[in-house]
Amino acid sequence: MRRKLIAGNWKMNMFKEDGLNLVRQILSHVEGQKLPFDVLVCPPFTLLSDVCHAVNGKVFVGSQDVSVVSEFGAFTGDVSAKMVADIGAEYAIVGHSERRAGRGDTDAIVQEKAFNTIEAGLIPVICVGETLEEREAGKALDIVSAQVRGSLPKNVNGTVVIAYEPVWAIGTGKIPTLEDVAQMHNTIRAVLTEMLGPDTADQMRILYGGSVKPGNAKELLAVSNVDGALIGGASLKADDFWAIAATQL
Ligand code: PGA
C-alpha cells in the first residue's frame, strides 16, 4: 500500500518570516496527529536550513532542484544534493518543467541530478509532463513515457517519486480530465514496471501536479495510481494547503 505524499513547491516565493509562519501553521495541523499520508514542503534554498530546523522532523523538507555536479568545486551559484542532505532535508525536486523549459534541463541532466540526489541519500521527485501542443497533437502519453525512460537514473529504487505535471496545467487553473489523469498515471506505472519490474514499480509514488486546489484535490487524489499531489500556488497559503491534505483524512 503506497502512502500518499502531499507536497508543496513554494517556487521562488517567501521571505524568511513568511516562510516560517507558513511552516508553523502547517505544523499546527500535523503535531500530535498520526497522519495517514506524508507531508513535504519544498522552500527556496535560502530557507531550507531554517525550515528543516523549524519542522524538527515532523514534516519532510526538500529542495526545488540540485546541481548536476555532485562534488565541491568551482560552480558558482550551484548547490549540490549532498549539501541539501547535509542540512537535514530528505527530498529534492528535479526536472520541474520550469527548469526543463526555462533553464535547459534535458532528460540527461535530470537523470544526472536524480542520480546525485539518490547518492546523497535524498529522495528525488522527478517531474515529467507534456506541453499543450504535445497534448493536442495526441502525443502526451509518448512524450511523458519517453521523459520517464530518459530521466530515471540507474540507481533508482522504490522510494523514488515521479510527479506528472502537464505543463499547461501549471499555474493556469486548468486540469486534465480525470480519465486523462488515470490514463497517464497507469501508463507511467506500466513504464516503471517494464523498466524496473513490478516489485520496485509498485512501491514508487506517482504524484499529480498542476492547479491542484482544495476544490479538486479529492477527486484527483482518488484517481487510480495517483499517490499524492505536488502543489504550487495553493501551497503558499496554509489554509489551502491543509484543505488539500485534509481531503485524505
Ligand atoms: P501549481 O504548480 O499548483 O501552481 O499549478 C504546480 C507545480 O508547478 O508544481
PDB file of N, CA and C and ligand atoms in Angstrom, residues 9 11 93 96-98 127 165 169-173 209-213 230-235, ligand 1:
ATOM      1  N   ASN A   9       5.368  22.944  -3.348  1.00  0.00           N
ATOM      2  CA  ASN A   9       6.507  23.524  -4.061  1.00  0.00           C
ATOM      3  C   ASN A   9       6.336  25.042  -4.002  1.00  0.00           C
ATOM      4  N   LYS A  11       8.281  27.332  -4.920  1.00  0.00           N
ATOM      5  CA  LYS A  11       8.933  28.051  -6.034  1.00  0.00           C
ATOM      6  C   LYS A  11       9.735  29.250  -5.490  1.00  0.00           C
ATOM      7  N   ILE A  93      13.242  18.037  -5.506  1.00  0.00           N
ATOM      8  CA  ILE A  93      12.541  18.032  -6.793  1.00  0.00           C
ATOM      9  C   ILE A  93      13.610  18.139  -7.886  1.00  0.00           C
ATOM     10  N   HIS A  96      11.673  19.820 -12.782  1.00  0.00           N
ATOM     11  CA  HIS A  96      10.428  20.588 -12.879  1.00  0.00           C
ATOM     12  C   HIS A  96      10.376  21.270 -14.251  1.00  0.00           C
ATOM     13  N   SER A  97       9.195  21.405 -14.801  1.00  0.00           N
ATOM     14  CA  SER A  97       9.091  21.951 -16.174  1.00  0.00           C
ATOM     15  C   SER A  97       9.634  23.373 -16.245  1.00  0.00           C
ATOM     16  N   GLU A  98       9.577  24.099 -15.107  1.00  0.00           N
ATOM     17  CA  GLU A  98      10.132  25.459 -15.126  1.00  0.00           C
ATOM     18  C   GLU A  98      11.650  25.425 -15.248  1.00  0.00           C
ATOM     19  N   CYS A 127      10.087  15.216 -12.057  1.00  0.00           N
ATOM     20  CA  CYS A 127       8.900  15.761 -12.721  1.00  0.00           C
ATOM     21  C   CYS A 127       8.920  15.484 -14.221  1.00  0.00           C
ATOM     22  N   GLU A 165       3.173  16.366 -14.191  1.00  0.00           N
ATOM     23  CA  GLU A 165       2.669  17.738 -14.188  1.00  0.00           C
ATOM     24  C   GLU A 165       2.516  18.226 -15.626  1.00  0.00           C
ATOM     25  N   ALA A 169      -1.113  22.819 -17.311  1.00  0.00           N
ATOM     26  CA  ALA A 169      -1.979  22.869 -16.112  1.00  0.00           C
ATOM     27  C   ALA A 169      -1.310  23.616 -14.963  1.00  0.00           C
ATOM     28  N   ILE A 170      -0.013  23.914 -15.114  1.00  0.00           N
ATOM     29  CA  ILE A 170       0.721  24.540 -14.008  1.00  0.00           C
ATOM     30  C   ILE A 170       0.388  26.023 -13.933  1.00  0.00           C
ATOM     31  N   GLY A 171      -0.197  26.407 -12.807  1.00  0.00           N
ATOM     32  CA  GLY A 171      -0.487  27.816 -12.561  1.00  0.00           C
ATOM     33  C   GLY A 171      -1.584  28.410 -13.429  1.00  0.00           C
ATOM     34  N   THR A 172      -2.344  27.564 -14.125  1.00  0.00           N
ATOM     35  CA  THR A 172      -3.354  28.078 -15.060  1.00  0.00           C
ATOM     36  C   THR A 172      -4.772  27.901 -14.563  1.00  0.00           C
ATOM     37  N   GLY A 173      -4.971  27.070 -13.542  1.00  0.00           N
ATOM     38  CA  GLY A 173      -6.331  26.764 -13.095  1.00  0.00           C
ATOM     39  C   GLY A 173      -6.990  25.682 -13.936  1.00  0.00           C
ATOM     40  N   GLY A 209       0.499  16.898 -10.408  1.00  0.00           N
ATOM     41  CA  GLY A 209       0.698  18.314 -10.109  1.00  0.00           C
ATOM     42  C   GLY A 209       0.181  19.174 -11.241  1.00  0.00           C
ATOM     43  N   GLY A 210      -0.264  20.370 -10.892  1.00  0.00           N
ATOM     44  CA  GLY A 210      -0.802  21.308 -11.889  1.00  0.00           C
ATOM     45  C   GLY A 210      -2.187  21.750 -11.471  1.00  0.00           C
ATOM     46  N   SER A 211      -2.254  22.952 -10.849  1.00  0.00           N
ATOM     47  CA  SER A 211      -3.534  23.545 -10.430  1.00  0.00           C
ATOM     48  C   SER A 211      -4.330  22.670  -9.465  1.00  0.00           C
ATOM     49  N   VAL A 212      -3.618  21.944  -8.594  1.00  0.00           N
ATOM     50  CA  VAL A 212      -4.328  21.236  -7.521  1.00  0.00           C
ATOM     51  C   VAL A 212      -4.807  22.277  -6.513  1.00  0.00           C
ATOM     52  N   LYS A 213      -6.096  22.228  -6.198  1.00  0.00           N
ATOM     53  CA  LYS A 213      -6.726  23.206  -5.300  1.00  0.00           C
ATOM     54  C   LYS A 213      -7.598  22.451  -4.295  1.00  0.00           C
ATOM     55  N   LEU A 230       1.626  17.349  -6.072  1.00  0.00           N
ATOM     56  CA  LEU A 230       2.676  18.370  -6.000  1.00  0.00           C
ATOM     57  C   LEU A 230       1.974  19.704  -6.240  1.00  0.00           C
ATOM     58  N   ILE A 231       1.992  20.543  -5.221  1.00  0.00           N
ATOM     59  CA  ILE A 231       1.132  21.722  -5.190  1.00  0.00           C
ATOM     60  C   ILE A 231       1.980  22.982  -5.218  1.00  0.00           C
ATOM     61  N   GLY A 232       1.731  23.853  -6.184  1.00  0.00           N
ATOM     62  CA  GLY A 232       2.463  25.111  -6.279  1.00  0.00           C
ATOM     63  C   GLY A 232       1.715  26.221  -5.563  1.00  0.00           C
ATOM     64  N   GLY A 233       0.945  26.985  -6.333  1.00  0.00           N
ATOM     65  CA  GLY A 233       0.261  28.169  -5.799  1.00  0.00           C
ATOM     66  C   GLY A 233      -0.486  27.936  -4.496  1.00  0.00           C
ATOM     67  N   ALA A 234      -1.240  26.851  -4.437  1.00  0.00           N
ATOM     68  CA  ALA A 234      -2.067  26.609  -3.245  1.00  0.00           C
ATOM     69  C   ALA A 234      -1.232  26.181  -2.032  1.00  0.00           C
ATOM     70  N   SER A 235       0.066  25.921  -2.240  1.00  0.00           N
ATOM     71  CA  SER A 235       0.895  25.537  -1.087  1.00  0.00           C
ATOM     72  C   SER A 235       1.417  26.758  -0.339  1.00  0.00           C
TER      73      SER A 235
HETATM   74  P1  PGA B   1       0.515  24.991  -9.421  1.00  0.00           P
HETATM   75  O1  PGA B   1       2.023  24.499  -9.610  1.00  0.00           O
HETATM   76  O2  PGA B   1      -0.107  24.143  -8.332  1.00  0.00           O
HETATM   77  O3  PGA B   1       0.613  26.420  -9.046  1.00  0.00           O
HETATM   78  O4  PGA B   1      -0.191  24.761 -10.730  1.00  0.00           O
HETATM   79  C1  PGA B   1       2.364  23.139  -9.530  1.00  0.00           C
HETATM   80  C2  PGA B   1       3.844  22.960  -9.760  1.00  0.00           C
HETATM   81  O5  PGA B   1       4.422  23.653 -10.613  1.00  0.00           O
HETATM   82  O6  PGA B   1       4.485  22.116  -9.102  1.00  0.00           O
END
